[in-house]
Amino acid sequence: MEVEKMGVKSKFKILILACVVVVSALFWYTQKEPYSTEVVVSSVWDKYEVQSTQIGDTDPVIWIDVYDKNDIPKVEEYVKDNLSKDDLEHYEVNVFSNKGKTY
């Protein structure tokens, strides 16, 4: 009988531990910021001085207009590092500088 009680206690402990692991994993997963192309492109505004950004609807191009042409390589690298592999295959990334001109 005592061996049987010990088995039930062990199983109960394992069940509780498994529940804690599952709940922790779900909590961690839901805390991650959801990925989207728009979020990555919008984040460029926080990191660099840009005049405009646009994601093509019919044209698979991401356009980013920076004020300083010296920022072009840094912005290109940032965007390519943060976009998903699928987005990089789908979109052409075009970073350019109109030097503050508006149309």
GROMACS .gro file of N, CA, C and O in nm, residues 28-92:
model
  260
   28TRP      N    1   0.574   3.270  -2.227
   28TRP     CA    2   0.688   3.320  -2.301
   28TRP      C    3   0.651   3.342  -2.448
   28TRP      O    4   0.687   3.443  -2.507
   29TYR      N    5   0.577   3.250  -2.507
   29TYR     CA    6   0.539   3.259  -2.648
   29TYR      C    7   0.448   3.379  -2.672
   29TYR      O    8   0.463   3.450  -2.771
   30THR      N    9   0.356   3.404  -2.583
   30THR     CA   10   0.262   3.516  -2.603
   30THR      C   11   0.327   3.650  -2.577
   30THR      O   12   0.277   3.752  -2.622
   31GLN      N   13   0.440   3.655  -2.507
   31GLN     CA   14   0.508   3.781  -2.478
   31GLN      C   15   0.594   3.830  -2.594
   31GLN      O   16   0.630   3.945  -2.599
   32LYS      N   17   0.626   3.743  -2.686
   32LYS     CA   18   0.706   3.782  -2.801
   32LYS      C   19   0.625   3.877  -2.889
   32LYS      O   20   0.506   3.858  -2.910
   33GLU      N   21   0.693   3.982  -2.941
   33GLU     CA   22   0.626   4.077  -3.029
   33GLU      C   23   0.595   4.007  -3.161
   33GLU      O   24   0.681   3.942  -3.219
   34PRO      N   25   0.473   4.020  -3.209
   34PRO     CA   26   0.440   3.953  -3.335
   34PRO      C   27   0.520   4.013  -3.451
   34PRO      O   28   0.542   4.134  -3.456
   35TYR      N   29   0.563   3.929  -3.541
   35TYR     CA   30   0.640   3.974  -3.656
   35TYR      C   31   0.547   4.017  -3.767
   35TYR      O   32   0.445   3.953  -3.793
   36SER      N   33   0.581   4.125  -3.830
   36SER     CA   34   0.514   4.163  -3.954
   36SER      C   35   0.609   4.252  -4.032
   36SER      O   36   0.696   4.319  -3.975
   37THR      N   37   0.592   4.253  -4.162
   37THR     CA   38   0.673   4.339  -4.248
   37THR      C   39   0.655   4.484  -4.209
   37THR      O   40   0.750   4.561  -4.203
   38GLU      N   41   0.530   4.522  -4.180
   38GLU     CA   42   0.499   4.660  -4.143
   38GLU      C   43   0.572   4.703  -4.016
   38GLU      O   44   0.620   4.816  -4.007
   39VAL      N   45   0.580   4.614  -3.918
   39VAL     CA   46   0.649   4.647  -3.793
   39VAL      C   47   0.797   4.672  -3.819
   39VAL      O   48   0.855   4.768  -3.766
   40VAL      N   49   0.859   4.589  -3.900
   40VAL     CA   50   1.001   4.606  -3.931
   40VAL      C   51   1.024   4.738  -4.004
   40VAL      O   52   1.112   4.816  -3.967
   41VAL      N   53   0.944   4.765  -4.107
   41VAL     CA   54   0.962   4.888  -4.183
   41VAL      C   55   0.933   5.011  -4.096
   41VAL      O   56   1.005   5.110  -4.102
   42SER      N   57   0.832   5.004  -4.013
   42SER     CA   58   0.800   5.116  -3.923
   42SER      C   59   0.911   5.141  -3.821
   42SER      O   60   0.933   5.255  -3.780
   43SER      N   61   0.980   5.037  -3.781
   43SER     CA   62   1.085   5.053  -3.681
   43SER      C   63   1.203   5.133  -3.734
   43SER      O   64   1.283   5.186  -3.657
   44VAL      N   65   1.214   5.145  -3.866
   44VAL     CA   66   1.321   5.225  -3.926
   44VAL      C   67   1.308   5.371  -3.881
   44VAL      O   68   1.407   5.440  -3.859
   45TRP      N   69   1.184   5.418  -3.863
   45TRP     CA   70   1.160   5.556  -3.819
   45TRP      C   71   1.223   5.583  -3.683
   45TRP      O   72   1.267   5.696  -3.656
   46ASP      N   73   1.225   5.483  -3.596
   46ASP     CA   74   1.280   5.501  -3.462
   46ASP      C   75   1.434   5.502  -3.462
   46ASP      O   76   1.495   5.560  -3.373
   47LYS      N   77   1.494   5.438  -3.560
   47LYS     CA   78   1.639   5.421  -3.559
   47LYS      C   79   1.713   5.521  -3.648
   47LYS      O   80   1.828   5.552  -3.622
   48TYR      N   81   1.649   5.566  -3.755
   48TYR     CA   82   1.717   5.651  -3.853
   48TYR      C   83   1.626   5.769  -3.889
   48TYR      O   84   1.506   5.765  -3.869
   49GLU      N   85   1.688   5.872  -3.948
   49GLU     CA   86   1.611   5.986  -3.995
   49GLU      C   87   1.564   5.957  -4.137
   49GLU      O   88   1.643   5.961  -4.231
   50VAL      N   89   1.438   5.924  -4.149
   50VAL     CA   90   1.382   5.891  -4.280
   50VAL      C   91   1.273   5.992  -4.316
   50VAL      O   92   1.208   6.050  -4.230
   51GLN      N   93   1.258   6.010  -4.446
   51GLN     CA   94   1.156   6.100  -4.496
   51GLN      C   95   1.026   6.025  -4.521
   51GLN      O   96   0.918   6.076  -4.494
   52SER      N   97   1.037   5.901  -4.570
   52SER     CA   98   0.917   5.823  -4.594
   52SER      C   99   0.952   5.675  -4.607
   52SER      O  100   1.066   5.639  -4.634
   53THR      N  101   0.850   5.592  -4.586
   53THR     CA  102   0.862   5.448  -4.609
   53THR      C  103   0.735   5.404  -4.679
   53THR      O  104   0.628   5.464  -4.659
   54GLN      N  105   0.748   5.303  -4.761
   54GLN     CA  106   0.630   5.250  -4.830
   54GLN      C  107   0.654   5.104  -4.865
   54GLN      O  108   0.763   5.066  -4.906
   55ILE      N  109   0.550   5.025  -4.848
   55ILE     CA  110   0.553   4.885  -4.888
   55ILE      C  111   0.458   4.871  -5.005
   55ILE      O  112   0.338   4.903  -4.993
   56GLY      N  113   0.510   4.828  -5.117
   56GLY     CA  114   0.428   4.818  -5.238
   56GLY      C  115   0.317   4.717  -5.226
   56GLY      O  116   0.338   4.606  -5.177
   57ASP      N  117   0.198   4.756  -5.272
   57ASP     CA  118   0.084   4.664  -5.274
   57ASP      C  119   0.088   4.577  -5.399
   57ASP      O  120   0.075   4.456  -5.392
   58THR      N  121   0.103   4.641  -5.514
   58THR     CA  122   0.107   4.565  -5.639
   58THR      C  123   0.249   4.536  -5.682
   58THR      O  124   0.274   4.438  -5.750
   59ASP      N  125   0.341   4.624  -5.644
   59ASP     CA  126   0.484   4.606  -5.671
   59ASP      C  127   0.548   4.549  -5.545
   59ASP      O  128   0.536   4.609  -5.439
   60PRO      N  129   0.618   4.438  -5.553
   60PRO     CA  130   0.682   4.384  -5.433
   60PRO      C  131   0.812   4.457  -5.399
   60PRO      O  132   0.921   4.402  -5.409
   61VAL      N  133   0.799   4.586  -5.363
   61VAL     CA  134   0.915   4.668  -5.331
   61VAL      C  135   0.890   4.741  -5.200
   61VAL      O  136   0.780   4.787  -5.174
   62ILE      N  137   0.993   4.749  -5.119
   62ILE     CA  138   0.989   4.831  -4.998
   62ILE      C  139   1.077   4.952  -5.027
   62ILE      O  140   1.196   4.938  -5.054
   63TRP      N  141   1.016   5.072  -5.025
   63TRP     CA  142   1.089   5.195  -5.050
   63TRP      C  143   1.112   5.267  -4.919
   63TRP      O  144   1.019   5.285  -4.840
   64ILE      N  145   1.235   5.310  -4.898
   64ILE     CA  146   1.268   5.389  -4.779
   64ILE      C  147   1.352   5.508  -4.824
   64ILE      O  148   1.460   5.491  -4.882
   65ASP      N  149   1.299   5.626  -4.799
   65ASP     CA  150   1.366   5.751  -4.837
   65ASP      C  151   1.432   5.809  -4.713
   65ASP      O  152   1.364   5.847  -4.618
   66VAL      N  153   1.565   5.814  -4.712
   66VAL     CA  154   1.640   5.867  -4.598
   66VAL      C  155   1.686   6.009  -4.630
   66VAL      O  156   1.706   6.045  -4.746
   67TYR      N  157   1.700   6.092  -4.528
   67TYR     CA  158   1.749   6.228  -4.547
   67TYR      C  159   1.897   6.230  -4.583
   67TYR      O  160   1.940   6.305  -4.669
   68ASP      N  161   1.976   6.148  -4.514
   68ASP     CA  162   2.121   6.148  -4.533
   68ASP      C  163   2.160   6.027  -4.616
   68ASP      O  164   2.141   5.911  -4.575
   69LYS      N  165   2.218   6.053  -4.734
   69LYS     CA  166   2.256   5.942  -4.823
   69LYS      C  167   2.360   5.850  -4.759
   69LYS      O  168   2.373   5.734  -4.797
   70ASN      N  169   2.433   5.899  -4.658
   70ASN     CA  170   2.531   5.815  -4.589
   70ASN      C  171   2.465   5.709  -4.502
   70ASN      O  172   2.529   5.613  -4.461
   71ASP      N  173   2.335   5.725  -4.474
   71ASP     CA  174   2.261   5.626  -4.395
   71ASP      C  175   2.211   5.509  -4.479
   71ASP      O  176   2.166   5.409  -4.424
   72ILE      N  177   2.219   5.521  -4.610
   72ILE     CA  178   2.162   5.418  -4.699
   72ILE      C  179   2.216   5.278  -4.667
   72ILE      O  180   2.137   5.185  -4.646
   73PRO      N  181   2.348   5.257  -4.659
   73PRO     CA  182   2.396   5.121  -4.630
   73PRO      C  183   2.352   5.069  -4.493
   73PRO      O  184   2.318   4.951  -4.479
   74LYS      N  185   2.348   5.158  -4.393
   74LYS     CA  186   2.307   5.116  -4.258
   74LYS      C  187   2.160   5.076  -4.256
   74LYS      O  188   2.122   4.977  -4.194
   75VAL      N  189   2.077   5.155  -4.324
   75VAL     CA  190   1.933   5.125  -4.328
   75VAL      C  191   1.908   4.996  -4.405
   75VAL      O  192   1.829   4.912  -4.362
   76GLU      N  193   1.975   4.980  -4.519
   76GLU     CA  194   1.961   4.855  -4.595
   76GLU      C  195   1.997   4.734  -4.510
   76GLU      O  196   1.926   4.634  -4.510
   77GLU      N  197   2.110   4.745  -4.440
   77GLU     CA  198   2.154   4.633  -4.356
   77GLU      C  199   2.054   4.606  -4.245
   77GLU      O  200   2.020   4.490  -4.217
   78TYR      N  201   2.006   4.712  -4.180
   78TYR     CA  202   1.909   4.695  -4.071
   78TYR      C  203   1.783   4.624  -4.121
   78TYR      O  204   1.735   4.530  -4.059
   79VAL      N  205   1.730   4.671  -4.234
   79VAL     CA  206   1.606   4.612  -4.287
   79VAL      C  207   1.629   4.466  -4.326
   79VAL      O  208   1.549   4.378  -4.292
   80LYS      N  209   1.737   4.440  -4.394
   80LYS     CA  210   1.764   4.302  -4.437
   80LYS      C  211   1.790   4.208  -4.320
   80LYS      O  212   1.757   4.091  -4.326
   81ASP      N  213   1.849   4.261  -4.213
   81ASP     CA  214   1.873   4.179  -4.094
   81ASP      C  215   1.744   4.148  -4.018
   81ASP      O  216   1.736   4.048  -3.947
   82ASN      N  217   1.644   4.235  -4.031
   82ASN     CA  218   1.522   4.220  -3.951
   82ASN      C  219   1.402   4.164  -4.026
   82ASN      O  220   1.305   4.124  -3.964
   83LEU      N  221   1.407   4.164  -4.159
   83LEU     CA  222   1.298   4.103  -4.235
   83LEU      C  223   1.315   3.951  -4.237
   83LEU      O  224   1.426   3.900  -4.228
   84SER      N  225   1.204   3.882  -4.250
   84SER     CA  226   1.210   3.736  -4.259
   84SER      C  227   1.269   3.694  -4.393
   84SER      O  228   1.272   3.772  -4.489
   85LYS      N  229   1.311   3.571  -4.399
   85LYS     CA  230   1.366   3.517  -4.524
   85LYS      C  231   1.261   3.522  -4.635
   85LYS      O  232   1.291   3.556  -4.749
   86ASP      N  233   1.136   3.491  -4.600
   86ASP     CA  234   1.027   3.496  -4.699
   86ASP      C  235   1.007   3.638  -4.752
   86ASP      O  236   0.986   3.657  -4.872
   87ASP      N  237   1.012   3.738  -4.663
   87ASP     CA  238   0.997   3.876  -4.707
   87ASP      C  239   1.112   3.917  -4.798
   87ASP      O  240   1.091   3.988  -4.897
   88LEU      N  241   1.233   3.875  -4.764
   88LEU     CA  242   1.348   3.911  -4.848
   88LEU      C  243   1.339   3.848  -4.987
   88LEU      O  244   1.385   3.906  -5.084
   89GLU      N  245   1.278   3.731  -4.994
   89GLU     CA  246   1.258   3.667  -5.124
   89GLU      C  247   1.146   3.735  -5.202
   89GLU      O  248   1.150   3.742  -5.324
   90HIS      N  249   1.045   3.786  -5.130
   90HIS     CA  250   0.929   3.846  -5.194
   90HIS      C  251   0.952   3.993  -5.234
   90HIS      O  252   0.913   4.035  -5.342
   91TYR      N  253   1.014   4.070  -5.145
   91TYR     CA  254   1.029   4.213  -5.166
   91TYR      C  255   1.170   4.250  -5.211
   91TYR      O  256   1.268   4.193  -5.166
   92GLU      N  257   1.177   4.351  -5.295
   92GLU     CA  258   1.303   4.417  -5.325
   92GLU      C  259   1.312   4.535  -5.227
   92GLU      O  260   1.214   4.607  -5.208
   0.00000   0.00000   0.00000
